[in-house]
C-alpha positions as a printed NumPy array, in Angstrom:
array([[-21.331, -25.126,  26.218],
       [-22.112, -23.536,  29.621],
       [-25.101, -21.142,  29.579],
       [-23.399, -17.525,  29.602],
       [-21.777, -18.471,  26.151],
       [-25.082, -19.858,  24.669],
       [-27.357, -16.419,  26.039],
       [-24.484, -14.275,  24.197],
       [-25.796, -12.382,  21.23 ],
       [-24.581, -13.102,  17.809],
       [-22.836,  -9.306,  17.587],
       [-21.198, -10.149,  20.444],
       [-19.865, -13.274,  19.653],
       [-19.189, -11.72 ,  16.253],
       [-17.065,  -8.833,  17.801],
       [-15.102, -11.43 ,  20.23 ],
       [-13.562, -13.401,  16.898],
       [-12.819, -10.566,  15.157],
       [ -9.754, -10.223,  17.307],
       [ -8.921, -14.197,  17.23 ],
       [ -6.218, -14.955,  14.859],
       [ -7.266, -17.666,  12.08 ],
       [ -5.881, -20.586,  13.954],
       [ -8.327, -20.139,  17.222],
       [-10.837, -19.345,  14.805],
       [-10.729, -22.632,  13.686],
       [-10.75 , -24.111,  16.706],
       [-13.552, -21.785,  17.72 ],
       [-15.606, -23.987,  15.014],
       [-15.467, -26.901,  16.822],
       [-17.445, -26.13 ,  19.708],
       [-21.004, -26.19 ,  18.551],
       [-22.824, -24.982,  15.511],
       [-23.744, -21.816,  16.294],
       [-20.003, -21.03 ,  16.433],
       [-18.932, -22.517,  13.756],
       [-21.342, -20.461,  11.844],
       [-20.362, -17.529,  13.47 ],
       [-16.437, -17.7  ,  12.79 ],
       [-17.032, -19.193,   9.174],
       [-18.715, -15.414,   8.785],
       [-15.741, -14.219,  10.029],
       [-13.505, -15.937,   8.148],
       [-14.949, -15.308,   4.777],
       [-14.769, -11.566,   5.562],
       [-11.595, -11.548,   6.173],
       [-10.748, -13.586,   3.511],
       [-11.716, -11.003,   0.942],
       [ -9.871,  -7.844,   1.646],
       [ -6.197,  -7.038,   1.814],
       [ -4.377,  -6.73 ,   5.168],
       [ -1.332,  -5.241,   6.191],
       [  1.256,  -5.385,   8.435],
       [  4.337,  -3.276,   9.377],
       [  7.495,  -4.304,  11.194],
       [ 10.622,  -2.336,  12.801],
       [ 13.586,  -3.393,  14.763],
       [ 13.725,  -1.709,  17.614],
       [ 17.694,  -1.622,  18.602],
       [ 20.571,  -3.425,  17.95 ],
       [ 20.284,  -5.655,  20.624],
       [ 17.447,  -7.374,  18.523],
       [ 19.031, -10.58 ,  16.671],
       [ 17.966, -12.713,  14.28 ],
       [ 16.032, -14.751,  16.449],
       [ 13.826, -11.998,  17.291],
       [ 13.319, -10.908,  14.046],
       [ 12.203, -14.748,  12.788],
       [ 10.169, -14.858,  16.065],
       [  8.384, -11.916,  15.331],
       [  7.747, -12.27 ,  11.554],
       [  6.473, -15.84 ,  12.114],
       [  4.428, -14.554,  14.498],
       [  2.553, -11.806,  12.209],
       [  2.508, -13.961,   9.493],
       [  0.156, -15.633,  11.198],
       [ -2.191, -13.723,  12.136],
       [ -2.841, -12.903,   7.998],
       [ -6.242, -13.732,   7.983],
       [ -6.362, -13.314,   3.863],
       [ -5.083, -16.435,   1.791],
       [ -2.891, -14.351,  -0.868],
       [ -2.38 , -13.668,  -4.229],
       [  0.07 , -11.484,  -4.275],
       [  2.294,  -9.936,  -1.338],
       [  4.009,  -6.268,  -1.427],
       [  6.484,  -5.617,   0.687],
       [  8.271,  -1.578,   0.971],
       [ 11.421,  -1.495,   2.748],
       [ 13.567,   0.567,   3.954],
       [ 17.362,   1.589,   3.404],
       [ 18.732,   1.204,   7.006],
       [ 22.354,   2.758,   7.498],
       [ 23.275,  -0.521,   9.829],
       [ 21.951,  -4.098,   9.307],
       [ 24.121,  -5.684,  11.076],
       [ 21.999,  -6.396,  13.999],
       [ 20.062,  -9.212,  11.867],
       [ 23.296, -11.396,  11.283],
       [ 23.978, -13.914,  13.594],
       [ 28.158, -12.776,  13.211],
       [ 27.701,  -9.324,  14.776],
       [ 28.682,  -9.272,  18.342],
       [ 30.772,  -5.959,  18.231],
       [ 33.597,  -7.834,  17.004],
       [ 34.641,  -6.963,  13.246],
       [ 36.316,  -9.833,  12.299],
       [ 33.413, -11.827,  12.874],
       [ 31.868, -10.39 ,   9.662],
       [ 32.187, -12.644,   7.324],
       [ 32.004, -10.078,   4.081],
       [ 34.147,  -7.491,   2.88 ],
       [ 34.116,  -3.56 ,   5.293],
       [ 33.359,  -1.589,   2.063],
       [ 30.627,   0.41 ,   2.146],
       [ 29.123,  -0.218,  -1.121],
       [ 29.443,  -4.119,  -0.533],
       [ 27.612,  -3.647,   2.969],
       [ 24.536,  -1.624,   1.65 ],
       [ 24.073,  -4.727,  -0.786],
       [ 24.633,  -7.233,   1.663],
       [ 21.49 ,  -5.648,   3.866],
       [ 19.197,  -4.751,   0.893],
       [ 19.641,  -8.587,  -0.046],
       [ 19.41 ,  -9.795,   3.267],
       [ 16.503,  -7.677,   4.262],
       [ 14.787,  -9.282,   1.362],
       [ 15.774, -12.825,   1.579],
       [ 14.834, -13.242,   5.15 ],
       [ 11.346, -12.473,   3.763],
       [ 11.212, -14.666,   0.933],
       [ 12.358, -17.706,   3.605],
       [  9.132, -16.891,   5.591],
       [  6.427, -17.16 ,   2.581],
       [  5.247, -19.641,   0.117],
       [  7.659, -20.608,  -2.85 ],
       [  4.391, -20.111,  -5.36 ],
       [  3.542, -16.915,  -4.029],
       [  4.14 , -13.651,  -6.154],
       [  6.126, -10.822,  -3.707],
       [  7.03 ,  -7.449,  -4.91 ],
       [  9.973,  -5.768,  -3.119],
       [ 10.596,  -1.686,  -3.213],
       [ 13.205,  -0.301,  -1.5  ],
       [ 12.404,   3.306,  -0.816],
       [ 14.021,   6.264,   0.81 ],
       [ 11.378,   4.948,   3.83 ],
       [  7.952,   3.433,   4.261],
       [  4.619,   4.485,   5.358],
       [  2.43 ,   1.873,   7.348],
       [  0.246,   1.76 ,   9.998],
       [ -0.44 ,  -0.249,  13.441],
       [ -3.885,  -0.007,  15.689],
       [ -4.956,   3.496,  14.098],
       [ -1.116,   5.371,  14.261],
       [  0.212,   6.186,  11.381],
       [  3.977,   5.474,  11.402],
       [  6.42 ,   6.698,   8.854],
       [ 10.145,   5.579,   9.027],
       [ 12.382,   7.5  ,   6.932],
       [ 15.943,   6.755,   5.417],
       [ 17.805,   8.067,   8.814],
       [ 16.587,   5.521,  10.236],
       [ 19.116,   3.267,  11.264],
       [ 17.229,   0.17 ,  11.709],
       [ 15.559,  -2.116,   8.885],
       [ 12.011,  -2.038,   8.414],
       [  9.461,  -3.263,   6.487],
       [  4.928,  -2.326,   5.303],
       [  3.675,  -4.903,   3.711],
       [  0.513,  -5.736,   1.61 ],
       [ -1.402,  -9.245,   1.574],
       [ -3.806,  -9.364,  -1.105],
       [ -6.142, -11.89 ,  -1.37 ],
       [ -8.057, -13.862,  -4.388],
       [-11.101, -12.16 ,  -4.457],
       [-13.924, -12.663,  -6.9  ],
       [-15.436,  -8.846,  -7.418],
       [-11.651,  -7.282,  -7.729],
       [ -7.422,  -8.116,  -7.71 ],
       [ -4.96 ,  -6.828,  -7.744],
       [ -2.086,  -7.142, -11.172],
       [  1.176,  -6.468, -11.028],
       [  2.878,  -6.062, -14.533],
       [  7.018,  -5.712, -14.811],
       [  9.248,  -3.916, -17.281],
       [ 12.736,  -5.518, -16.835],
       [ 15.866,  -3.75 , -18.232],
       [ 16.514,  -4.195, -22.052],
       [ 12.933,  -4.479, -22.55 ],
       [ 10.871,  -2.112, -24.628],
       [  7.881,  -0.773, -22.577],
       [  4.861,  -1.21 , -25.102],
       [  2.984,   1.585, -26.485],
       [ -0.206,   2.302, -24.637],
       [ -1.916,   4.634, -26.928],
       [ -5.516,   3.774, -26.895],
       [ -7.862,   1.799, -24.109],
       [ -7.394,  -1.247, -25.774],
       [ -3.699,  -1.115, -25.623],
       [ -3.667,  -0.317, -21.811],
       [ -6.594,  -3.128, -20.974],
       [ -4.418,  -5.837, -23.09 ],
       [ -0.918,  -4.962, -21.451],
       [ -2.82 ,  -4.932, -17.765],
       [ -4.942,  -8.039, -18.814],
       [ -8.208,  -6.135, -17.975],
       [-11.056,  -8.926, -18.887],
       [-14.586,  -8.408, -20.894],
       [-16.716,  -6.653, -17.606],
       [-13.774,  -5.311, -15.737],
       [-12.063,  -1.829, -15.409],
       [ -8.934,  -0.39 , -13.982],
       [ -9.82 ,   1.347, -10.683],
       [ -5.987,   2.353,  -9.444],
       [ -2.964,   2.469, -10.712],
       [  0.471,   2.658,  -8.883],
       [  3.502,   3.061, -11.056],
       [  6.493,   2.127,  -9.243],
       [ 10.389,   3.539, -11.141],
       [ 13.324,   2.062, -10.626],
       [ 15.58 ,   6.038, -11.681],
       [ 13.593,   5.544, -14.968],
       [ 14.479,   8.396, -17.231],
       [ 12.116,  11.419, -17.814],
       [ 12.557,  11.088, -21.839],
       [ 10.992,   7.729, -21.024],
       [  8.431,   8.387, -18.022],
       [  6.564,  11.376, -19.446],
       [  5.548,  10.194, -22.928],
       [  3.964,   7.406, -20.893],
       [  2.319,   9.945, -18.358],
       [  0.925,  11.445, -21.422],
       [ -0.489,   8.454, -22.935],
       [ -2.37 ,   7.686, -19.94 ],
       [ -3.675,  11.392, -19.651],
       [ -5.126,  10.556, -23.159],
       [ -6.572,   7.31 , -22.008],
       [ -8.141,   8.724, -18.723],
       [ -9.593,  12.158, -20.63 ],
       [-11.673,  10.15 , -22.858],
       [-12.906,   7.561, -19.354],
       [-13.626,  10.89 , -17.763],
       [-15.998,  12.565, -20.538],
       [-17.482,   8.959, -20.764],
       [-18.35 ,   8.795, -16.958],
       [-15.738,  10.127, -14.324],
       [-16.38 ,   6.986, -12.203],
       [-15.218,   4.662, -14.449],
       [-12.11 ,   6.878, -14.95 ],
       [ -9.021,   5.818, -12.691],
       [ -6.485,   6.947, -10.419],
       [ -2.913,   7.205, -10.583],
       [ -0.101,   7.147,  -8.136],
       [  3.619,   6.309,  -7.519],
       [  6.638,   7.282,  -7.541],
       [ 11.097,   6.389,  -8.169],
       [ 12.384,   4.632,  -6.202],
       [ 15.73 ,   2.455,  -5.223],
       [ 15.164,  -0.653,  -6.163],
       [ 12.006,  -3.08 ,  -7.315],
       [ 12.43 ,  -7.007,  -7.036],
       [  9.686,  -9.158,  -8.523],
       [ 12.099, -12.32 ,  -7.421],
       [ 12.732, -12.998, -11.069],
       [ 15.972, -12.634, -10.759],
       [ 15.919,  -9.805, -13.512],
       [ 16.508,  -6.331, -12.717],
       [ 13.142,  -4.387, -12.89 ],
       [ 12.829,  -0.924, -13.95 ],
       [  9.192,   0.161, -13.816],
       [  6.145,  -1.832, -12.515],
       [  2.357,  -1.408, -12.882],
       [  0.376,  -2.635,  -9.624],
       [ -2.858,  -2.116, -10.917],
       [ -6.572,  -2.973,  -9.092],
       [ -9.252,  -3.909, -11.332],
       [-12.514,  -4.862, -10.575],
       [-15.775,  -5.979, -12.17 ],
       [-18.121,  -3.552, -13.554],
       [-20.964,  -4.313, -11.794],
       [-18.739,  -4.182,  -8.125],
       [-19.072,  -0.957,  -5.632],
       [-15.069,  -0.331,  -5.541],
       [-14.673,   2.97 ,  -5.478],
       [-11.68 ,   4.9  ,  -5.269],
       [-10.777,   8.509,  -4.216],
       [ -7.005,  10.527,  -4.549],
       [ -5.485,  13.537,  -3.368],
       [ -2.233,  15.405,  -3.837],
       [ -0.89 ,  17.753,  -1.257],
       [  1.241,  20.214,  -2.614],
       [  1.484,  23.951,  -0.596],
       [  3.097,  26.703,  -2.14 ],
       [  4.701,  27.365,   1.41 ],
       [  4.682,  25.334,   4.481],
       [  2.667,  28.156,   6.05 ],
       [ -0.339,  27.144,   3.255],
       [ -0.27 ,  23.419,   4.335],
       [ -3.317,  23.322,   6.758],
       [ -5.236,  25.12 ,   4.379],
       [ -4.512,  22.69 ,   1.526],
       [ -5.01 ,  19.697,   3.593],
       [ -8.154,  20.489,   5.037],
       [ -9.48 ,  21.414,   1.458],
       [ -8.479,  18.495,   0.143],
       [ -9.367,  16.287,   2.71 ],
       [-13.375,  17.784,   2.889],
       [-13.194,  16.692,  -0.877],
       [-12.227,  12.781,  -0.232],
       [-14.182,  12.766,   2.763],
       [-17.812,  14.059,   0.235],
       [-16.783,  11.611,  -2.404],
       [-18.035,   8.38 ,  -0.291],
       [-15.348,   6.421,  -0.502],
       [-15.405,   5.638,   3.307],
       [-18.636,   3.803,   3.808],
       [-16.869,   1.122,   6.192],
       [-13.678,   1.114,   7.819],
       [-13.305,  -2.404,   8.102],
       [-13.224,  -2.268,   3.97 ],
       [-10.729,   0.354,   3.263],
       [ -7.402,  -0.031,   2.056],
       [ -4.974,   3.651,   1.961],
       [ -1.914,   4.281,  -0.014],
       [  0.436,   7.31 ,   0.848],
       [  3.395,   7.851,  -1.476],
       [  5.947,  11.073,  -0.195],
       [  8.67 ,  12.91 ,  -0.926],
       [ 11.753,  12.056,   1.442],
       [ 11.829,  16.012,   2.37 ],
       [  8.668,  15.497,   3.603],
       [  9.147,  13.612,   6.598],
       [  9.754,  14.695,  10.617],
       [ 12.366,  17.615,   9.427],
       [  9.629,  19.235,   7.705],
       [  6.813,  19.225,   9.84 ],
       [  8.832,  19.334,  13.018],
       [  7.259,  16.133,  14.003],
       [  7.3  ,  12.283,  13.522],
       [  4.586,  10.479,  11.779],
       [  2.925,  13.551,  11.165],
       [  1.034,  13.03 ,   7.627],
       [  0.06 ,   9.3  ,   8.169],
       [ -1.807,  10.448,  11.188],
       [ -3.295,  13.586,   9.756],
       [ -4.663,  10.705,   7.261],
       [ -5.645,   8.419,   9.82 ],
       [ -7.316,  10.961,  11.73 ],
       [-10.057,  11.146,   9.085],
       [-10.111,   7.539,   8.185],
       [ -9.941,   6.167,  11.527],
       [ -8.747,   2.445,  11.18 ],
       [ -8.165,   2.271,   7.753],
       [ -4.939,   0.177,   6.805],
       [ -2.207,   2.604,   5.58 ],
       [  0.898,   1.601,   3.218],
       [  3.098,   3.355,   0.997],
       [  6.802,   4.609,   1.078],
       [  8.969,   7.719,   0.932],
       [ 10.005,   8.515,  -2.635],
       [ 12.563,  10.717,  -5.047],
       [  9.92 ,  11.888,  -6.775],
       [  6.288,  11.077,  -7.391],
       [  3.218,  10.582,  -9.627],
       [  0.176,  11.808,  -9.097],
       [ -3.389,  13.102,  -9.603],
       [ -6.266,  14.707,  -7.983],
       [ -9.584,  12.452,  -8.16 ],
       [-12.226,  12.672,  -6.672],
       [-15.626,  11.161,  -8.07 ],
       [-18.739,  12.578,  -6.474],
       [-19.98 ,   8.77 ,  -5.65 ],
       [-23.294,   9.817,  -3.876],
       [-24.431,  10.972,  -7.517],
       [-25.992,   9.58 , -10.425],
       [-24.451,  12.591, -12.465],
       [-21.269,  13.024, -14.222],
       [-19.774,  15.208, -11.452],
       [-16.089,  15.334, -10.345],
       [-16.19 ,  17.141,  -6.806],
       [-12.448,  18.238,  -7.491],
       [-14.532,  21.264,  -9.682],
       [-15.32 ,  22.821,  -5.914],
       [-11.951,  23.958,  -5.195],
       [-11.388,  27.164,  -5.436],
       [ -7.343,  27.371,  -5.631],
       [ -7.001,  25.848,  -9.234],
       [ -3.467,  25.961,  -8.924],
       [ -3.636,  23.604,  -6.396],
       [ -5.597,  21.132,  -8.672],
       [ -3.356,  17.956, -10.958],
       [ -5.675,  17.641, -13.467],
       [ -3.641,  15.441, -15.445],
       [ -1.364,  12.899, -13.997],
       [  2.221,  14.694, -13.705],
       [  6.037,  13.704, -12.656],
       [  6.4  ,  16.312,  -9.592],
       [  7.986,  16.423,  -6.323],
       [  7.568,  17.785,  -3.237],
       [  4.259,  16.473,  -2.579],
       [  2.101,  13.738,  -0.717],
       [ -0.398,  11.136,  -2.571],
       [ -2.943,   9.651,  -0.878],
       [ -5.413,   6.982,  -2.06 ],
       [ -8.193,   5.502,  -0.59 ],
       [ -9.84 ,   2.309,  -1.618],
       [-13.142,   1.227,  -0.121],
       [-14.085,  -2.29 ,  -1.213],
       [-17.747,  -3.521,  -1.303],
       [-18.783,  -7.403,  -2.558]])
C-alpha cells in the first residue's frame, strides 16, 4: 500500500467507504488490515439500520430493460441484509412503457383494451417485476396508494396519483438485535382479534418478555369505519394506561386506507399492523406529529409549532440513525401547496438526511407524540402548545392531514 493511503487518518478512510457500495467494500478488505478493519466498521453499521430507496420512470421511452437495469442496480447497493422489505407504489394511469409489447402499436398488446383489465394488469405487473428481483424467503409488503413519499440525497420527493408513470419507496429492514420490525396481516373472512388489554395487543404483535411496541403503522385496505374505530378505541385504552405509567414507554400510531396491501400470500389482505418493537433497555426513541390547519392560510403557523416540538423531544441525535415516515392525504399534494414535493422537504429541511418513506392516502390515522426524551420526568412536550385544538390526543380516523414520524435508532 503506497504511503499517501497508509498516512490517511482513520475518519478519513472511514468517510471514503461510507459511499462504497457493499461489494467494493469487500474488496476494500483485502488490501491490508487496517482496511479491513476499517470497512468491517462500516459494514456492521450499516448492517443494523433500515435503508431506503425510491425509484421513478422517467418517460415512456424507458423499457423494461431499463427498469431491470436500474433496479438491479439499487438493489445492490442495500447495504442491510433484510428481514423484511416494504415496498409503496403507486397507481400510474399508463404502464405500458414496462412491457416489452408496447411500441405504439395496439395490437401488439397481448391483453384485453378494457380499462378495468389494464389497471390490474399494471398493479400486478408493477408488483411482480419486484418480487423477480428479491429473495424467494424474503417477507415483502406491497401498498398501493393514491402516491408515495420517499426521498433521494436530502430531497424529499412525493409522486402523486396523476402521475402517469409507475413508481415505487421502498423499506429494507434489517435483523437487528436491540429492535425489528413485525408485520401482522388480517386477510378477508378473518375475524380481527379483540385487543382489549396490553396483554392482548403484546400476544397478537408477538411482543417478547423485555420488549415494547415503539410505532405502530396501521395500513386499510377500504376497511369499514364500524370496524376501524372500535379498534382505534381499544388502542386509545391501551396507550392511556402506557402514558400514566411513563409516556416514553407509550407508542405512536400512524397509517392510513389505502388501495391495495399484498403480503404475497396470495390472500387478499384487509388491514396490516407493521409494528417496531424494541428491547427495553435500547435508546429507540420515537417522536409524531399531525399537521392539520384550520385554513391553508394557518399552515406555517402549525408546522412550525409542531415542528419546534419534534425537534425538543431528541429524537434526532444522529442523522445517519434516523428513519421518517410521512403518511398524506391525496388533496394534499402539489395542487394544494402550489408546489411539488413541498411537505417532504419542509420535513427534510429539519432532519437533514434522514431517510423519508410513506405514501399518499384516502384517509389517515394519527396522533400527536411527543416524549420530552432529554428528561427523567413524566413529561409529554405536546402539553406546550398553546392551540389545543390543534392537539390528537387520542389516536383518530381523520383526513385532511399529514403524519410524520421520526425514528432515531441507537444500539
Amino acid at each position: 500500500m503506497g504511503t499517501p493511503f497508509k498516512n490517511l487518518d482513520d475518519l478519513v478512510l472511514l468517510r471514503i467507504f461510507s459511499f462504497l457500495p457493499s461489494k467494493h467494500l469487500h474488496r476494500s478488505m483485502r488490501v491490508c488490515k487496517k482496511w479491513n478493519h476499517l470497512a468491517n466498521e462500516v459494514m456492521r453499521n450499516r448492517q443494523s439500520y433500515p435503508q431506503t430507496f425510491v425509484y421513478q420512470l422517467k418517460d415512456n421511452r424507458d423499457k423494461m430493460k431499463n427498469f431491470d437495469e436500474k433496479i438491479h442496480s439499487d438493489l445492490e447497493k442495500i447495504w442491510c441484509k433484510p428481514a423484511l422489505s416494504v415496498f409503496f407504489l403507486n397507481s400510474p394511469a399508463f404502464f405500458e412503457s414496462l412491457s416489452e409489447s408496447s411500441n405504439g402499436n395496439d395490437q401488439n398488446c397481448d391483453y384485453p383494451k378494457s380499462k378495468r383489465l389494464k389497471t390490474e394488469h399494471k398493479k400486478d405487473t408493477m408488483s411482480k417485476l419486484i418480487k423477480n428481483k428479491l429473495a424467494l424467503n424474503l417477507p415483502k409488503l406491497f401498498i398501493t396508494g393514491d402516491g408515495i413519499v420517499g426521498s433521494d440525497k436530502n430531497i424529499g420527493i412525493e409522486i402523486e396519483s396523476d402521475c402517469e408513470q409507475p413508481a415505487f419507496s421502498s423499506l429494507f429492514i434489517p435483523h437487528n438485535g436491540s429492535y425489528r420490525f413485525e408485520y401482522k396481516p388480517v386477510y378477508f373472512k378473518t375475524k380481527l382479534p379483540e385487543l382489549k388489554t396490553e396483554q392482548d395487543l403484546d400476544k397478537f404483535l408477538g411482543v417478547k418478555q423485555n420488549e415494547e411496541i415503539k410505532f405502530l403503522l396501521l395500513l386499510v385496505d377500504g376497511y369499514s369505519d364500524s370496524k376501524l374505530i372500535p379498534l382505534l378505541n381499544n388502542l386509545n385504552r391501551i396507550r392511556k394506561i402506557k402514558i400514566e405509567r411513563d409516556v416514553k414507554k407509550s407508542f405512536a400510531c400512524s397509517g392510513g386506507i389505502v388501495k391495495k396491501l399484498d403480503d404475497c400470500s396470495g390472500k387478499r389482505t384487509k388491514l396490516v399492523f407493521l409494528c417496531l418493537i424494541s428491547k427495553v433497555e435500547s435508546k429507540c426513541k420515537v417522536s409524531q406529529i399531525v399537521i392539520r390547519e384550520p385554513t391553508q392560510q394557518e399552515f406555517a403557523t402549525v408546522w412550525n409549532e409542531k415542528i419546534n416540538l419534534m425537534k425538543k423531544s431528541g429524537v434526532f441525535p444522529n442523522k445517519d440513525k434516523c428513519l421518517a415516515f410521512q403518511v398524506s392525504c391525496c388533496g394534499r399534494g402539489k395542487d394544494y401547496h402550489r408546489q411539488e414535493n413541498f411537505e417532504s422537504n419542509m420535513f427534510l429541511k429539519e432532519f437533514p438526511n434522514v431517510s423519508l418513506v410513506g405514501f399518499f392516502g384516502y384517509g389517515e390515522v394519527g396522533v400527536d407524540y411527543v416524549p420530552d426524551y432529554g428528561s427523567d420526568a413524566n413529561k409529554n412536550l405536546i402539553d406546550d402548545v398553546k392551540n389545543k385544538e390543534y392537539l390528537f390526543e387520542n389516536i383518530q380516523a381523520t383526513g385532511f392531514t399529514s403524519i410524520f414520524t421520526l425514528i432515531s435508532f441507537q444500539n
